[in-house]
mmCIF file of C-alpha atoms in Angstrom:
data_model
loop_
_atom_site.group_PDB
_atom_site.id
_atom_site.type_symbol
_atom_site.label_atom_id
_atom_site.label_comp_id
_atom_site.label_asym_id
_atom_site.label_seq_id
_atom_site.Cartn_x
_atom_site.Cartn_y
_atom_site.Cartn_z
ATOM 1 C CA UNK L 66 -0.060 0.399 0.025
ATOM 2 C CA UNK L 67 2.588 2.284 0.214
ATOM 3 C CA UNK L 68 3.074 2.753 4.065
ATOM 4 C CA UNK L 69 6.256 4.280 5.743
ATOM 5 C CA UNK L 70 8.113 1.779 7.887
ATOM 6 C CA UNK L 71 6.667 2.960 10.885
ATOM 7 C CA UNK L 72 3.289 3.021 9.875
ATOM 8 C CA UNK L 73 3.558 -0.512 8.139
ATOM 9 C CA UNK L 74 3.335 -2.090 11.689
ATOM 10 C CA UNK L 75 -0.164 -0.702 11.957
ATOM 11 C CA UNK L 76 -3.291 -2.730 11.680
ATOM 12 C CA UNK L 77 -5.712 -0.353 9.314
ATOM 13 C CA UNK L 78 -9.383 -0.756 10.408
ATOM 14 C CA UNK L 79 -11.142 -2.759 8.220
ATOM 15 C CA UNK L 80 -13.480 -0.354 7.217
ATOM 16 C CA UNK L 81 -12.429 3.317 6.307
ATOM 17 C CA UNK L 82 -14.297 6.430 7.659
ATOM 18 C CA UNK L 83 -14.485 7.684 4.008
ATOM 19 C CA UNK L 84 -13.545 6.467 0.705
ATOM 20 C CA UNK L 85 -13.556 7.839 -3.001
ATOM 21 C CA UNK L 86 -12.723 6.514 -6.256
ATOM 22 C CA UNK L 87 -9.051 7.228 -5.873
ATOM 23 C CA UNK L 88 -8.373 6.489 -2.251
ATOM 24 C CA UNK L 89 -9.905 5.810 0.968
ATOM 25 C CA UNK L 90 -9.752 7.405 4.459
ATOM 26 C CA UNK L 91 -8.969 5.679 7.656
ATOM 27 C CA UNK L 92 -8.939 6.999 11.818
ATOM 28 C CA UNK L 93 -6.454 5.643 13.467
ATOM 29 C CA UNK L 94 -4.698 5.963 17.011
ATOM 30 C CA UNK L 95 -1.102 6.190 16.459
ATOM 31 C CA UNK L 96 1.352 6.200 19.793
ATOM 32 C CA UNK L 97 3.178 9.393 19.639
ATOM 33 C CA UNK L 98 0.711 11.169 17.509
ATOM 34 C CA UNK L 99 -2.817 10.945 19.082
ATOM 35 C CA UNK L 100 -5.899 10.600 16.243
ATOM 36 C CA UNK L 101 -4.674 10.463 13.000
ATOM 37 C CA UNK L 102 -6.133 10.260 9.414
ATOM 38 C CA UNK L 103 -4.661 7.943 7.104
ATOM 39 C CA UNK L 104 -5.639 8.563 3.669
ATOM 40 C CA UNK L 105 -4.246 5.548 1.279
ATOM 41 C CA UNK L 106 -4.821 5.787 -2.682
ATOM 42 C CA UNK L 107 -5.832 2.458 -3.651
ATOM 43 C CA UNK L 108 -3.557 -0.110 -4.771
ATOM 44 C CA UNK L 109 -2.521 0.398 -8.725
ATOM 45 C CA UNK L 110 -4.362 3.348 -9.380
ATOM 46 C CA UNK L 111 -0.916 5.326 -10.269
ATOM 47 C CA UNK L 112 -0.367 3.075 -12.838
ATOM 48 C CA UNK L 113 -3.713 2.842 -14.045
ATOM 49 C CA UNK L 114 -3.715 6.182 -14.446
ATOM 50 C CA UNK L 115 -0.706 6.644 -16.495
ATOM 51 C CA UNK L 116 -2.066 3.697 -18.884
ATOM 52 C CA UNK L 117 -5.415 5.806 -19.368
ATOM 53 C CA UNK L 118 -3.526 9.077 -20.192
ATOM 54 C CA UNK L 119 -1.080 7.319 -22.421
ATOM 55 C CA UNK L 120 -3.928 5.629 -24.088
ATOM 56 C CA UNK L 121 -6.244 8.997 -24.438
ATOM 57 C CA UNK L 122 -2.516 11.021 -25.529
ATOM 58 C CA UNK L 123 -2.076 8.067 -28.324
ATOM 59 C CA UNK L 124 -5.862 8.890 -29.632
ATOM 60 C CA UNK L 125 -5.622 12.498 -29.576
ATOM 61 C CA UNK L 126 -2.089 12.326 -31.770
ATOM 62 C CA UNK L 127 -4.147 10.053 -34.055
ATOM 63 C CA UNK L 128 -6.858 12.650 -34.196
ATOM 64 C CA UNK L 129 -4.513 15.275 -34.851
ATOM 65 C CA UNK L 130 -3.876 14.324 -38.115
ATOM 66 C CA UNK L 131 -7.304 14.763 -39.764
ATOM 67 C CA UNK L 132 -9.346 17.520 -36.994
ATOM 68 C CA UNK L 133 -7.951 20.594 -37.247
ATOM 69 C CA UNK L 134 -6.978 21.875 -33.672
ATOM 70 C CA UNK L 135 -6.356 18.893 -32.129
ATOM 71 C CA UNK L 136 -2.596 19.811 -31.569
ATOM 72 C CA UNK L 137 -4.083 22.022 -28.758
ATOM 73 C CA UNK L 138 -5.708 18.913 -27.580
ATOM 74 C CA UNK L 139 -2.549 16.999 -26.988
ATOM 75 C CA UNK L 140 -1.064 20.047 -25.159
ATOM 76 C CA UNK L 141 -4.446 20.164 -22.818
ATOM 77 C CA UNK L 142 -4.354 16.657 -22.345
ATOM 78 C CA UNK L 143 -0.345 16.598 -21.096
ATOM 79 C CA UNK L 144 -1.061 19.403 -18.798
ATOM 80 C CA UNK L 145 -4.120 17.713 -17.263
ATOM 81 C CA UNK L 146 -2.471 14.782 -17.125
ATOM 82 C CA UNK L 147 0.652 16.349 -15.225
ATOM 83 C CA UNK L 148 -1.753 17.912 -12.790
ATOM 84 C CA UNK L 149 -3.439 14.550 -12.005
ATOM 85 C CA UNK L 150 -0.390 12.746 -11.451
ATOM 86 C CA UNK L 151 0.154 15.650 -8.946
ATOM 87 C CA UNK L 152 -2.778 15.056 -7.441
ATOM 88 C CA UNK L 153 -1.585 10.913 -6.652
ATOM 89 C CA UNK L 154 1.446 12.415 -5.010
ATOM 90 C CA UNK L 155 0.493 12.809 -1.386
ATOM 91 C CA UNK L 156 4.025 14.183 -0.315
ATOM 92 C CA UNK L 157 3.188 17.178 -2.645
ATOM 93 C CA UNK L 158 -0.634 17.521 -0.585
ATOM 94 C CA UNK L 159 1.460 17.348 2.326
ATOM 95 C CA UNK L 160 3.463 20.339 1.170
ATOM 96 C CA UNK L 161 0.809 22.658 -0.169
ATOM 97 C CA UNK L 162 -1.528 21.942 3.560
ATOM 98 C CA UNK L 163 1.513 23.095 5.301
ATOM 99 C CA UNK L 164 1.697 25.767 3.218
ATOM 100 C CA UNK L 165 -1.930 26.318 3.315
ATOM 101 C CA UNK L 166 -1.530 26.684 7.072
ATOM 102 C CA UNK L 167 1.379 29.178 6.816
ATOM 103 C CA UNK L 168 -0.949 31.244 4.949
ATOM 104 C CA UNK L 169 -3.824 30.947 7.024
ATOM 105 C CA UNK L 170 -1.913 31.869 9.881
ATOM 106 C CA UNK L 171 -0.287 34.748 8.423
ATOM 107 C CA UNK L 172 -4.026 36.059 7.563
ATOM 108 C CA UNK L 173 -5.096 35.539 11.102
ATOM 109 C CA UNK L 174 -7.669 33.375 9.720
ATOM 110 C CA UNK L 175 -7.019 30.494 12.490
ATOM 111 C CA UNK L 176 -10.286 31.074 14.391
ATOM 112 C CA UNK L 177 -12.190 30.358 11.411
ATOM 113 C CA UNK L 178 -9.956 27.698 9.783
ATOM 114 C CA UNK L 179 -8.960 24.151 10.532
ATOM 115 C CA UNK L 180 -6.207 22.705 8.983
ATOM 116 C CA UNK L 181 -5.678 18.913 9.548
ATOM 117 C CA UNK L 182 -1.756 19.068 9.895
ATOM 118 C CA UNK L 183 0.326 16.554 7.833
ATOM 119 C CA UNK L 184 2.823 14.508 9.472
ATOM 120 C CA UNK L 185 5.539 14.864 7.311
ATOM 121 C CA UNK L 186 7.681 11.664 8.340
ATOM 122 C CA UNK L 187 4.627 9.269 7.873
ATOM 123 C CA UNK L 188 3.655 10.509 4.490
ATOM 124 C CA UNK L 189 4.629 8.785 1.291
ATOM 125 C CA UNK L 190 3.686 9.252 -2.354
ATOM 126 C CA UNK L 191 0.730 7.081 -1.629
ATOM 127 C CA UNK L 192 -0.278 7.347 1.836
ATOM 128 C CA UNK L 193 -1.029 10.528 3.313
ATOM 129 C CA UNK L 194 -0.917 10.893 7.577
ATOM 130 C CA UNK L 195 -2.505 14.148 9.332
ATOM 131 C CA UNK L 196 -3.666 14.821 11.890
ATOM 132 C CA UNK L 197 -7.587 13.983 13.032
ATOM 133 C CA UNK L 198 -9.930 16.931 12.432
ATOM 134 C CA UNK L 199 -13.544 16.658 13.975
ATOM 135 C CA UNK L 200 -16.437 18.559 11.804
ATOM 136 C CA UNK L 201 -19.550 18.073 10.233
ATOM 137 C CA UNK L 202 -20.155 16.728 6.623
ATOM 138 C CA UNK L 203 -21.226 19.473 4.150
ATOM 139 C CA UNK L 204 -24.646 17.612 3.028
ATOM 140 C CA UNK L 205 -25.651 17.804 7.086
ATOM 141 C CA UNK L 206 -24.411 21.714 7.207
ATOM 142 C CA UNK L 207 -26.512 22.527 4.405
ATOM 143 C CA UNK L 208 -29.406 20.764 6.203
ATOM 144 C CA UNK L 209 -28.970 22.856 8.953
ATOM 145 C CA UNK L 210 -28.303 26.498 7.687
#
């Protein structure tokens, strides 16, 4: 699963607290860290995305031979592919979260903005570990408000 060495010995719960097409999130108690959220990419998702991007790019190259402006589609696909692969790099997500936290502090947003702090030493490209933040689901908020 791409777990860091110190996290590999920890048993993930059988059920995630949240799931999406690319990853699942688990709530764990880790000694020395307290309650954490562990976001784990589904196995093989990066390689499947790479294959899909390759196939789409091949189709775009073929189409560029007879569809005017298809070269722009290749450039757009390349850019989207780069950004999608960035989204699959949880070390980058951790760095961005730390930058966002620092910006929120500079803007004095801490009273109204909570950031799940990444635990960088436990984070890998395919596993993101952060402090656990209690909250409400957005659909619960919209029903109440």
